Short mmCIF file of C-alpha atoms and ligand atoms in Angstrom, two decimals:
data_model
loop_
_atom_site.label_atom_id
_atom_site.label_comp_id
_atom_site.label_asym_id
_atom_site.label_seq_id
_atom_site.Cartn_x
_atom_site.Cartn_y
_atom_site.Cartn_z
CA UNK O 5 2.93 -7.71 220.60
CA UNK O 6 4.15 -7.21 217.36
CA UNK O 7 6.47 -4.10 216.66
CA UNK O 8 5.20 -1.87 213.91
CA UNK O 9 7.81 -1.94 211.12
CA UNK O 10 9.65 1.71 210.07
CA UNK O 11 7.74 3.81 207.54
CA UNK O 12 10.30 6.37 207.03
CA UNK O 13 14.49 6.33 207.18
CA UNK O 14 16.21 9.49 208.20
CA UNK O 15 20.07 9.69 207.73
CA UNK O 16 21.89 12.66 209.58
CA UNK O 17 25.30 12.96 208.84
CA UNK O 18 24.41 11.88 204.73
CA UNK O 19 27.47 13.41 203.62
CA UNK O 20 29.61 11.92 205.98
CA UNK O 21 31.88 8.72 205.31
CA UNK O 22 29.90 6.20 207.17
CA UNK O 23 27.23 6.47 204.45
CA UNK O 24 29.27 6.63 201.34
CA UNK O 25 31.07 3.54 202.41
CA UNK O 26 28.56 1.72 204.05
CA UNK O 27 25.10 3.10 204.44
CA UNK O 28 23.97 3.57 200.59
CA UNK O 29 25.58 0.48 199.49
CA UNK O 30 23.01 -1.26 202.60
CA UNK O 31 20.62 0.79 201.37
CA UNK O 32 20.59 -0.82 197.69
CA UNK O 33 20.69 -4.12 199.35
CA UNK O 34 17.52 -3.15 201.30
CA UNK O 35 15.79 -2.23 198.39
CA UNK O 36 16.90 -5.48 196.24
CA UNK O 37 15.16 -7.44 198.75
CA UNK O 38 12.43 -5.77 199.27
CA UNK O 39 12.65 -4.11 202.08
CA UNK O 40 12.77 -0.23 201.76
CA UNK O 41 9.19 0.32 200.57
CA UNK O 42 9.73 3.84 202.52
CA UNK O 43 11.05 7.26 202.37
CA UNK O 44 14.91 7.51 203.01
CA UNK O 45 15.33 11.40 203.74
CA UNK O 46 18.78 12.35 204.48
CA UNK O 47 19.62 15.37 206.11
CA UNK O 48 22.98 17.66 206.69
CA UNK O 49 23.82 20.99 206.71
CA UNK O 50 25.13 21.11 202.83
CA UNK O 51 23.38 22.42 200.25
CA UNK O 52 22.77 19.50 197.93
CA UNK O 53 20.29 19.20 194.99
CA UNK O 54 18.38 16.44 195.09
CA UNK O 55 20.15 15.44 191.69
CA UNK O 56 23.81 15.87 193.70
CA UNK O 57 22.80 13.83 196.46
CA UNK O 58 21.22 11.18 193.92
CA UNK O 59 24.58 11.29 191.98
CA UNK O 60 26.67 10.89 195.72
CA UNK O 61 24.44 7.61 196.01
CA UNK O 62 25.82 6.40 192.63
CA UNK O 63 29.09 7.09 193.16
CA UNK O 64 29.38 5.71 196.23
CA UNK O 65 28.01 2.31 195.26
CA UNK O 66 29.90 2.04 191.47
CA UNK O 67 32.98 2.26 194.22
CA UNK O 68 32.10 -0.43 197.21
CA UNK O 69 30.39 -3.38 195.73
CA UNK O 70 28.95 -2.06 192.25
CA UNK O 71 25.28 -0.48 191.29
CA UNK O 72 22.28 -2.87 190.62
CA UNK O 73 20.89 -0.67 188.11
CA UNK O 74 17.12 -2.48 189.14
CA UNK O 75 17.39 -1.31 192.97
CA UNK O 76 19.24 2.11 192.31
CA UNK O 77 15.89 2.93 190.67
CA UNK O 78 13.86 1.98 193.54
CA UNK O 79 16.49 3.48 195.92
CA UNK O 80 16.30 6.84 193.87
CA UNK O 81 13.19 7.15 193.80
CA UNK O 82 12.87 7.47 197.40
CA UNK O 83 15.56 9.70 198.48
CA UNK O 84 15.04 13.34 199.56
CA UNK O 85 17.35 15.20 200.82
CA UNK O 86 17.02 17.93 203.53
CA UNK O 87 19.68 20.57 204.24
CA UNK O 88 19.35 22.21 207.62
CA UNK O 89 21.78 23.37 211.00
CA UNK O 90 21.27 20.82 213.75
CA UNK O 91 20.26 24.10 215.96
CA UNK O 92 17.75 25.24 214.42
CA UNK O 93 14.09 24.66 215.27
CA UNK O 94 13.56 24.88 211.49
CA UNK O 95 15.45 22.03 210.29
CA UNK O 96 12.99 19.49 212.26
CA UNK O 97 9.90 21.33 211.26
CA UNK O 98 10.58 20.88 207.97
CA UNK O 99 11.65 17.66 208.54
CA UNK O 100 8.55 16.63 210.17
CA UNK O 101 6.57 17.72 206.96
CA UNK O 102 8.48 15.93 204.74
CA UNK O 103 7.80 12.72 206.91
CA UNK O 104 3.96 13.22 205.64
CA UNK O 105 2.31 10.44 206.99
CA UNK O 106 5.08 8.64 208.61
CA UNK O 107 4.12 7.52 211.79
CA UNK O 108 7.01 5.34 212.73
CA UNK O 109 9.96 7.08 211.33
CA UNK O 110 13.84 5.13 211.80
CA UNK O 111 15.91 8.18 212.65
CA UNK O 112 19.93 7.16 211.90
CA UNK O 113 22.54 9.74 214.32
CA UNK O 114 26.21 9.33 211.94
CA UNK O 115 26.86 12.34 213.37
CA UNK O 116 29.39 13.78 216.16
CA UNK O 117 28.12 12.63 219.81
CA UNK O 118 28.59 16.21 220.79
CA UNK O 119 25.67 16.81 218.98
CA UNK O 120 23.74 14.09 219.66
CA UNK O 121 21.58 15.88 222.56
CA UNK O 122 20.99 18.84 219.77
CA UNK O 123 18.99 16.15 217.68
CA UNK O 124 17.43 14.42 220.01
CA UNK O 125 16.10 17.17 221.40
CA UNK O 126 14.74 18.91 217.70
CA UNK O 127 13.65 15.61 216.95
CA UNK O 128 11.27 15.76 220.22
CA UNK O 129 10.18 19.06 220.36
CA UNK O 130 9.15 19.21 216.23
CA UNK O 131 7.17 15.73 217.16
CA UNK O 132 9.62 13.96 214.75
CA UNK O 133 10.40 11.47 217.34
CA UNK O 134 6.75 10.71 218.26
CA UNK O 135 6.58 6.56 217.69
CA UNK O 136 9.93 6.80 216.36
CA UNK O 137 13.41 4.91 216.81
CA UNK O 138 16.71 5.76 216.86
CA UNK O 139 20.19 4.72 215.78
CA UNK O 140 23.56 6.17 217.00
CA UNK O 141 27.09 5.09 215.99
CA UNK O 142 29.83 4.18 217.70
CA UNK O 143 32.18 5.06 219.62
CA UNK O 144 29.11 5.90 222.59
CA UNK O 145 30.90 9.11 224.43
CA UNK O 146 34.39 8.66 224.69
CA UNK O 147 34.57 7.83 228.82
CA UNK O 148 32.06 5.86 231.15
CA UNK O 149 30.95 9.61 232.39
CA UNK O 150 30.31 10.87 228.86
CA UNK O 151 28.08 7.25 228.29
CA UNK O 152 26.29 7.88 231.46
CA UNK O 153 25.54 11.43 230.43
CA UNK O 154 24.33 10.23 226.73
CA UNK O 155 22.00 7.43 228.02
CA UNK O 156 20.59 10.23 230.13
CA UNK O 157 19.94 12.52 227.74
CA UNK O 158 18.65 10.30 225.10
CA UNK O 159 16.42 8.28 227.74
CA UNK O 160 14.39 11.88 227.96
CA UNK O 161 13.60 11.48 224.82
CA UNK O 162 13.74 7.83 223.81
CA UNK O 163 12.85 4.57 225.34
CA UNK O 164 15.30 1.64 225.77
CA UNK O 165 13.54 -0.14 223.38
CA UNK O 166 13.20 2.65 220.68
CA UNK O 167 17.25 3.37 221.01
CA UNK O 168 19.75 1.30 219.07
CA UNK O 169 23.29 1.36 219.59
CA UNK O 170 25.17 0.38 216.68
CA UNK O 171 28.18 -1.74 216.73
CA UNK O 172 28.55 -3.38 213.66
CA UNK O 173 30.27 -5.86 214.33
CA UNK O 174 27.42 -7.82 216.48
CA UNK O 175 26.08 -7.85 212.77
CA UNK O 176 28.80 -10.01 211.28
CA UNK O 177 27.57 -13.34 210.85
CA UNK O 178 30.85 -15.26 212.20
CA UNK O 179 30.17 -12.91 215.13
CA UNK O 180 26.85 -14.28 215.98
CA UNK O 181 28.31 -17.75 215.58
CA UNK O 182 30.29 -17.25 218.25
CA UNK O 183 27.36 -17.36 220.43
CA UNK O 184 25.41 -20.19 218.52
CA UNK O 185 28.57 -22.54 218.04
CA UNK O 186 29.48 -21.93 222.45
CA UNK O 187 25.60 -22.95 223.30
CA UNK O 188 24.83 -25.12 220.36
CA UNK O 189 27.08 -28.22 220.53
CA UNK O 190 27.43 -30.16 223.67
CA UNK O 191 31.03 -30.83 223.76
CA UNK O 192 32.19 -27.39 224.24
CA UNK O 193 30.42 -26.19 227.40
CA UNK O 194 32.54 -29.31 229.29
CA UNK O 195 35.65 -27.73 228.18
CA UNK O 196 34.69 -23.78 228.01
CA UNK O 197 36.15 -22.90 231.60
CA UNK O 198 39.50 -22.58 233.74
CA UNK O 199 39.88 -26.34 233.87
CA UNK O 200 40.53 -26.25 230.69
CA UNK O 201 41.28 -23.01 228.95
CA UNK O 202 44.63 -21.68 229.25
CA UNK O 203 44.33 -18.69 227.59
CA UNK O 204 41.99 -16.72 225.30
CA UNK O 205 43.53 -14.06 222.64
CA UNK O 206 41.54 -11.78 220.32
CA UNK O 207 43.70 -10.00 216.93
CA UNK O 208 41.70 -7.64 215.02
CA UNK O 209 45.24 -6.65 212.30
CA UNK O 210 44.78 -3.91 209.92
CA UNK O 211 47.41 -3.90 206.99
CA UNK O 212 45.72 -0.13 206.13
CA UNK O 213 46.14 3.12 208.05
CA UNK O 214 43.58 5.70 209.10
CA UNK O 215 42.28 6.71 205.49
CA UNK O 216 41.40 10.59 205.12
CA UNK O 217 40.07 9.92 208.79
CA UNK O 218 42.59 11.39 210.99
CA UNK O 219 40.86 14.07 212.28
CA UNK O 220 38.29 11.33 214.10
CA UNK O 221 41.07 9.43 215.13
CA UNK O 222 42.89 11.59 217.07
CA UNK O 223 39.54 11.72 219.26
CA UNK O 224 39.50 8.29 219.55
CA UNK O 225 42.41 6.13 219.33
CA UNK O 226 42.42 2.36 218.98
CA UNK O 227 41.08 1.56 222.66
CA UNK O 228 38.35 3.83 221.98
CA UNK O 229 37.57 3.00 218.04
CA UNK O 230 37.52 -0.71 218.12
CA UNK O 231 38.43 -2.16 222.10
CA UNK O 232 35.88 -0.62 223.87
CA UNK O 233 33.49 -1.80 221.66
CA UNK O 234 33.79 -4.32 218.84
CA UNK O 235 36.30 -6.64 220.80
CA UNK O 236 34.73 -6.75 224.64
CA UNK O 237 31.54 -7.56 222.54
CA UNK O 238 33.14 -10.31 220.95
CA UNK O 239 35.00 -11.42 224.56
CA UNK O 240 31.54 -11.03 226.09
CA UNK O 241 30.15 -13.75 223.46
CA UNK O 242 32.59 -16.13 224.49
CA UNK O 243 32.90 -15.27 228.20
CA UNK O 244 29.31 -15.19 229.25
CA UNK O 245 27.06 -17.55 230.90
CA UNK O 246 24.23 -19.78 228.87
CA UNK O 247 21.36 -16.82 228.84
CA UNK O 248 18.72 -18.03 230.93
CA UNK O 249 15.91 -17.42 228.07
CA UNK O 250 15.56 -16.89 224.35
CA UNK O 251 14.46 -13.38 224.40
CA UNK O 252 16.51 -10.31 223.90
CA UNK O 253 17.15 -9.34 227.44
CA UNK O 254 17.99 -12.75 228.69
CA UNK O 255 21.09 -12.81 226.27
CA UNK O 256 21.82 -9.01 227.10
CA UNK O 257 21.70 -9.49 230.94
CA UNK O 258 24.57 -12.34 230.52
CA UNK O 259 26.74 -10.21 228.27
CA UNK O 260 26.19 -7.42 230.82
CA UNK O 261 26.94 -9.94 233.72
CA UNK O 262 30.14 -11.08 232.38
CA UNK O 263 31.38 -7.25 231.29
CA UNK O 264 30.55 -6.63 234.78
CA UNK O 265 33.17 -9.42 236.42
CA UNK O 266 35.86 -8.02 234.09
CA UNK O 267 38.69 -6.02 236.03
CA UNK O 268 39.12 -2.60 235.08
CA UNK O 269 42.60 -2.40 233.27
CA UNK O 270 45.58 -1.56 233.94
CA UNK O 271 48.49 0.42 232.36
CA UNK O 272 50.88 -1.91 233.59
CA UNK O 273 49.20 -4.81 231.25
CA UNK O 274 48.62 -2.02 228.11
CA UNK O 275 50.96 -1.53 225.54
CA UNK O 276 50.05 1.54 223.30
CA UNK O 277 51.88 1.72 220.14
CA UNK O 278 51.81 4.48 217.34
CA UNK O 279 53.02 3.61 213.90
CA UNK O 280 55.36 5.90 212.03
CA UNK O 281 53.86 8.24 210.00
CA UNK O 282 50.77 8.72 211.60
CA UNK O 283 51.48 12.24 212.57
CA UNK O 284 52.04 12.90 209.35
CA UNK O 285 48.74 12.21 208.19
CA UNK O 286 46.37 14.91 207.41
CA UNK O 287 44.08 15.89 210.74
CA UNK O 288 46.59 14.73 212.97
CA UNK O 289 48.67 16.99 215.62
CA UNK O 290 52.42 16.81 215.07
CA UNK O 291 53.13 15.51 218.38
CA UNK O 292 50.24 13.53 218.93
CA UNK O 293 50.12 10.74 221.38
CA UNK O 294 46.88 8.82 219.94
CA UNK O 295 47.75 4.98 219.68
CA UNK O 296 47.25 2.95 216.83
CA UNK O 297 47.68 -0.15 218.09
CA UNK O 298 47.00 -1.43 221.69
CA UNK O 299 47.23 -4.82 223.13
CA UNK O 300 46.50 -5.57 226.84
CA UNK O 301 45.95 -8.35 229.14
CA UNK O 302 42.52 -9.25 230.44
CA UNK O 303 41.12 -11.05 233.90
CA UNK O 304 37.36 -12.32 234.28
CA UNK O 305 36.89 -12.31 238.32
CA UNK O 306 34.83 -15.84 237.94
CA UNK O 307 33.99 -18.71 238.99
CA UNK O 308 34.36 -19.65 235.30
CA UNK O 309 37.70 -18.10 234.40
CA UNK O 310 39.34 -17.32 237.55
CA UNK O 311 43.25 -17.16 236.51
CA UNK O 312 42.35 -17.60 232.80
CA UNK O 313 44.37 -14.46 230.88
CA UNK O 314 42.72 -12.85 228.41
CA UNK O 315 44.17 -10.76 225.43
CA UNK O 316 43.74 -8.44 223.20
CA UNK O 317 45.96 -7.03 220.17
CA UNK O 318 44.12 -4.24 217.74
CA UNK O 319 46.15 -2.36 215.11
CA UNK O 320 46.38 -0.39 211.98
CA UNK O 321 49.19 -0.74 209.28
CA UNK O 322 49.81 -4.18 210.54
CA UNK O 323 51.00 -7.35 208.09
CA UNK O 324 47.48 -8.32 207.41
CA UNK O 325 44.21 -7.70 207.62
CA UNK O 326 42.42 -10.42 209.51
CA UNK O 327 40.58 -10.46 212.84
CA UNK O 328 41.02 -13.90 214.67
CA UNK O 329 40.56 -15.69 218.12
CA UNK O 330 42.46 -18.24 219.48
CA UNK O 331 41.04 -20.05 222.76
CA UNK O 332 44.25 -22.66 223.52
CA UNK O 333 43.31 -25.59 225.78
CA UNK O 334 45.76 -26.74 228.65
CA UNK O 335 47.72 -29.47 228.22
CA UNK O 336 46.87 -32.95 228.99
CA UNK O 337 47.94 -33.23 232.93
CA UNK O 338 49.78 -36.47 232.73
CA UNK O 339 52.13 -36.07 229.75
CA UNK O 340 51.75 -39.57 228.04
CA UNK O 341 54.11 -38.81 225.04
CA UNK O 342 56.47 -37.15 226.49
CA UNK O 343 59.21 -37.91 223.68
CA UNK O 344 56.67 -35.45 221.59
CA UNK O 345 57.98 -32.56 222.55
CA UNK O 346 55.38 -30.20 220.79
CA UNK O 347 52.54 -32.72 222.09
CA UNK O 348 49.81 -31.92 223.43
CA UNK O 349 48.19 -28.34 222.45
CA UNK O 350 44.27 -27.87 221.52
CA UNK O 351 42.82 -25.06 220.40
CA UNK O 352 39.49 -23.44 218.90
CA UNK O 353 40.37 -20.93 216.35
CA UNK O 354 37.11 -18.59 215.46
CA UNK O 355 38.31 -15.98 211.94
CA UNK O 356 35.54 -13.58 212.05
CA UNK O 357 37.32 -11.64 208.91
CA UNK O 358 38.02 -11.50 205.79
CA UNK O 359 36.97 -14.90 205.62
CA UNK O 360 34.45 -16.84 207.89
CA UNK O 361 35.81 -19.79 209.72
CA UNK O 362 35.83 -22.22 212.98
CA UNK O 363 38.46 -24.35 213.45
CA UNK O 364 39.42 -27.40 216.13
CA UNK O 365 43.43 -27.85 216.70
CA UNK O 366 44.12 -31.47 217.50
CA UNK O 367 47.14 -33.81 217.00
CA UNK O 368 47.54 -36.95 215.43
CA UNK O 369 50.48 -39.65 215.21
CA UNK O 370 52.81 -39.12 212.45
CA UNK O 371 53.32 -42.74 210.14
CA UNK O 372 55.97 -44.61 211.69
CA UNK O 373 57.02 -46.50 214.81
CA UNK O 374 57.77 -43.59 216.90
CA UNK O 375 54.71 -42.12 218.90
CA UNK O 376 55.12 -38.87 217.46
CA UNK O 377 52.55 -36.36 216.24
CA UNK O 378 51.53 -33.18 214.11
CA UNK O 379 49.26 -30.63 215.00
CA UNK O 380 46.34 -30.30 212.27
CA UNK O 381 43.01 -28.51 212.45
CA UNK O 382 39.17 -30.21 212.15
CA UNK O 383 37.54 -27.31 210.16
CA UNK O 384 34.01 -26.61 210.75
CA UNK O 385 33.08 -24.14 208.61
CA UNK O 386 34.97 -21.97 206.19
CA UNK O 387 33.17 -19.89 203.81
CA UNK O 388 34.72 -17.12 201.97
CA UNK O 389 32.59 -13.88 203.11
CA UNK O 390 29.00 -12.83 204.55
CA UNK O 391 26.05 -12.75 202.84
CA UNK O 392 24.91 -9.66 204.01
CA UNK O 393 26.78 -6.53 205.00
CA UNK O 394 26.17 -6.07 208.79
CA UNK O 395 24.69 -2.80 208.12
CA UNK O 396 22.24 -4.10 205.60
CA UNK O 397 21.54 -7.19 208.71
CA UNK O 398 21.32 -4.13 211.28
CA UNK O 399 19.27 -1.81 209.11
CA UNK O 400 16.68 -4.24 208.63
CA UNK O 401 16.02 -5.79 212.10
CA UNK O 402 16.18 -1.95 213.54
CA UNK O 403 13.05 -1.16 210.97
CA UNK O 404 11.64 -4.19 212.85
CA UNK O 405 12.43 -2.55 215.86
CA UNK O 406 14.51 -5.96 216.62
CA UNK O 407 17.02 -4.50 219.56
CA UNK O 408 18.78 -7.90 219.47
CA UNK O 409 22.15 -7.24 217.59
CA UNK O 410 22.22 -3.83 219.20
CA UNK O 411 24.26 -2.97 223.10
CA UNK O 412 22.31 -2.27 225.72
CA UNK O 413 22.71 0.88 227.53
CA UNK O 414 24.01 -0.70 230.69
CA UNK O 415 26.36 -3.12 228.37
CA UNK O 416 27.90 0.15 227.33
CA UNK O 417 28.50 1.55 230.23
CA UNK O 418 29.73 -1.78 231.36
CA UNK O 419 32.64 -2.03 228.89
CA UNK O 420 33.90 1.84 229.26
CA UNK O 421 33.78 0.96 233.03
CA UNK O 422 36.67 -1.95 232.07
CA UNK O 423 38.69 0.97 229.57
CA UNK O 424 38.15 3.87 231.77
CA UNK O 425 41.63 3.77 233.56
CA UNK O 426 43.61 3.20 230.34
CA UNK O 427 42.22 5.99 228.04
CA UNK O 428 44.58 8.99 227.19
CA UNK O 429 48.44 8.44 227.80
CA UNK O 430 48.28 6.22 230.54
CA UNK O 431 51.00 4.01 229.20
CA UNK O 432 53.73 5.76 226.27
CA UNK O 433 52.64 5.18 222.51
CA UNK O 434 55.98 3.61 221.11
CA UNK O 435 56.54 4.13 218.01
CA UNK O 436 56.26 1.21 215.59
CA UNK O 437 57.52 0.26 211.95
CA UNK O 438 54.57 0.28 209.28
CA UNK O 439 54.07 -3.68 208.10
CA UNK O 440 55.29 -5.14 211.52
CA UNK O 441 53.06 -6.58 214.68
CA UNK O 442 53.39 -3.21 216.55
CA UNK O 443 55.98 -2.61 219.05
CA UNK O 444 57.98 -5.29 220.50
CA UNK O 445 57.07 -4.50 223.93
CA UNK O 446 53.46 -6.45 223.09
CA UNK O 447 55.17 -9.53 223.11
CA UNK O 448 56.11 -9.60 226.63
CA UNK O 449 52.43 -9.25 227.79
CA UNK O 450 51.98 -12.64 226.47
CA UNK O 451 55.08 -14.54 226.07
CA UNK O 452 54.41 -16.82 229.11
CA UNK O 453 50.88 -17.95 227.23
CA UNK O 454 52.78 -19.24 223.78
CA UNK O 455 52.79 -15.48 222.27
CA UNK O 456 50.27 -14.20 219.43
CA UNK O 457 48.41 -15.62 216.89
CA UNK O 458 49.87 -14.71 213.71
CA UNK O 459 47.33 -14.71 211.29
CA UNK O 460 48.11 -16.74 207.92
CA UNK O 461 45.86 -14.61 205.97
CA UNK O 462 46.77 -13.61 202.55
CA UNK O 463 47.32 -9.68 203.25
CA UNK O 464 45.67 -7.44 200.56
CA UNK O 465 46.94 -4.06 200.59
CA UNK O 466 43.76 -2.63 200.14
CA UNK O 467 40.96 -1.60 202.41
CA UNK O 468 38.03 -4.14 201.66
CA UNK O 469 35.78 -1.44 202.77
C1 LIG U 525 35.24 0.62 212.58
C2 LIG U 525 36.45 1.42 212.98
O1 LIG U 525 34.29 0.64 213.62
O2 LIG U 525 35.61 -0.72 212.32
C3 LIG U 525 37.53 1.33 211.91
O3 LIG U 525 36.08 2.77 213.18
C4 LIG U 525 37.81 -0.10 211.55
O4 LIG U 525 38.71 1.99 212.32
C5 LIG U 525 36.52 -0.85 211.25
O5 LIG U 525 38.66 -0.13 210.42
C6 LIG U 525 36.76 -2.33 211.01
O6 LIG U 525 35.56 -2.96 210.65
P1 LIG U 525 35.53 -4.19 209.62
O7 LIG U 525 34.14 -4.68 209.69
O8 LIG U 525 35.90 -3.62 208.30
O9 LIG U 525 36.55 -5.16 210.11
#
């Protein structure tokens, strides 16, 4: 049956960073195409003037990625703004009159989970959620208990179907490619196991720190902010099993499989880092033990990977900003060149950011009489960036009510389940020097797999956000 497309866009949390950097710039994109023929109503408990909220949306787009002057006018002339406390009974009833004839209205949480219940809950009662859907950010809770508690509570409200749980990286192009290259090209499935896999290794570097945002990271942390999410979504792309189906479930069920046959962490294969500085950033407690940088080792109890280590490096004010994953292949078992002494290493390399490329390490024989080789890459693909935002890809396939690109309840629950025992201080946050590859103590959790990937990206100070 086909799903009824959105009629109406909701924002709470309008104020809030998520849609100054990201949300209104989407928004414009939306409306370039085509596709926000609807009312975009964004509520929070300011008191903004239509005209100051309208003037917000400019700003915010002259300063990430520039205003189409064509599509600000559409955009602007559908915004309404609605101020209003999250408690109050009143805030939804007015809501639901401004919704007029909405019947199918896309209602977008930014907001803090702790008040997630409070909304869903207005938006029930005041018949605001009646045929509608529903978006909430990341992180989901900030433990498997809290996740189990939110699914709960938004399931009274909200079907599976109708609830969309954004992580936007499953938006990024090179991230779905992940998936499409795995189960689209014959020769990799052969190779895509123990037998040959040594080791896989995932390095999301930032060069930038936490921004104005310290207050939000101090409840979160790196493990929380980017592991439990963004990078077991990408490992679960590249771990699971072929999906049985095409549909949306088929894919999720496989994702959720492989999540499933991950071990739980431990601290003894964590390193927590903190770089210098960070407690002196506004928000953040003087002796706070929040890590900024994490990087842990990884097991898949499978047939596929058994003894296949898996790793994971995440961190802010890092060299460069670049995320990257390296699959290395064994080498060959009988050593033909063995006067070669780098011979024989293989790899995939996958850069999901800031540019967009797959890459196949292979050796060939340097000119001469010697058998003696390089090591150069076949590249795929390269392009420079995506062509859409993932927020404008997410925002338009959740107005289709396209679940897709979104995690799955279970899938959530799944990857705090592998986190759980590593949250808070379970291993020390050493300090680290701004500009470096966090403490040194995250070599040794994978010097006996060749060590990390160090990206060759050209750093750029800036944030590209
Ligand atoms: C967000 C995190 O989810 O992802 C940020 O909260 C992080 O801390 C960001 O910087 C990175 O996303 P991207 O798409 O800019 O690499």
């Amino acid at each position: 049956m086909e799903k009824p497309h959105s009629d109406a866009l909701v924002f709470f949390g309008v104020t809030g960073d998520l849609a100054y950097k990201q949300i209104f710039p989407a928004l414009q994109a939306l409306a370039r195409r085509g596709e926000l023929e609807m009312p975009v109503i964004g509520v929070a408990r300011s008191d903004w003037s239509p005209e100051q909220f309208r003037e917000r949306v400019r700003d915010s787009l002259e300063k990430h990625g520039g205003v189409d002057e064509e599509a600000f006018k559409k955009l602007s002339a559908r915004l309404q703004f609605l101020s209003g406390n999250y408690a109050d009974d009143d805030t939804y009833r007015r809501l639901r009159e401004l919704l007029g004839a909405s019947k199918h209205p896309l209602h977008y949480l930014a907001i803090p989970p702790s008040t997630f219940e409070l909304v869903a809950q207005g938006l029930a009662k005041s018949g605001c959620g009646d045929g509608a859907r529903i978006i909430v950010e990341k992180p989901f809770g900030r433990d498997l208990e809290s996740a189990q508690s939110l699914n709960l509570t938004l399931h009274k409200f909200f079907a599976e179907d109708a609830i969309f749980r954004m992580d936007h990286y499953l938006g990024k192009e090179a991230v779905e490619n992940l998936h499409y290259f795995r189960f689209a090209n014959t020769f990799v499935e052969p190779v895509w196991n123990s037998n040959y896999i040594a080791s896989v290794q995932i390095t999301m570097a930032e060069q930038f720190g936490v921004q104005g945002r310290g207050a939000f990271y101090e409840e979160v942390g790196a493990l929380r902010d980017v592991v439990q999410n963004h990078l077991l979504q990408v490992l679960a792309l590249l771990t699971m099993e072929p999906p049985q189906g095409s549909d949306v479930d088929s894919m999720r069920d496989e994702k959720l499989r492989v999540l499933e046959a991950m071990r739980p962490l431990s601290p003894a294969e964590l390193v927590r880092g903190q770089f210098e500085g960070y407690r002196d950033e506004e928000g953040v407690a003087p002796g706070s033990v929040v890590e900024t940088f994490a990087a842990l080792r990884l097991h898949i109890d499978n047939e596929r990977w058994k003894g296949v280590p898996f790793y994971i490096r995440a961190g802010k004010q890092l060299p460069v900003t670049g995320t990257e994953v390296l699959v290395r292949l064994k080498q060959p078992a009988h050593p033909v060149f063995s006067a070669d002494r780098s011979c024989c290493e293989n790899h995939f390399r996958f850069r999901l950011s800031p540019d967009v490329m797959i890459a196949i390490g292979a050796r060939t024989k340097l000119p001469g009489q010697s058998m003696v080789g390089e090591a150069t890459e076949l590249v795929a693909q390269r392009h420079a960036h995506e062509e859409m935002t993932p927020y404008e890809r997410l925002l338009g396939d959740a107005m289709h009510g396209d679940t897709a690109l979104f995690t799955r309840g279970d899938t959530v629950e799944a990857a705090w389940r592998i986190v759980d025992p590593v949250l808070g201080n379970a291993a020390p946050a050493l300090p680290y020097a701004p500009n470096t590859w966090g403490p040194a103590a995250a070599s040794d959790i994978i010097a006996g797999d060749g060590g990390w990937n160090e990206l060759s990206i050209e750093g750029k100070k800036d944030d590209p956000k």
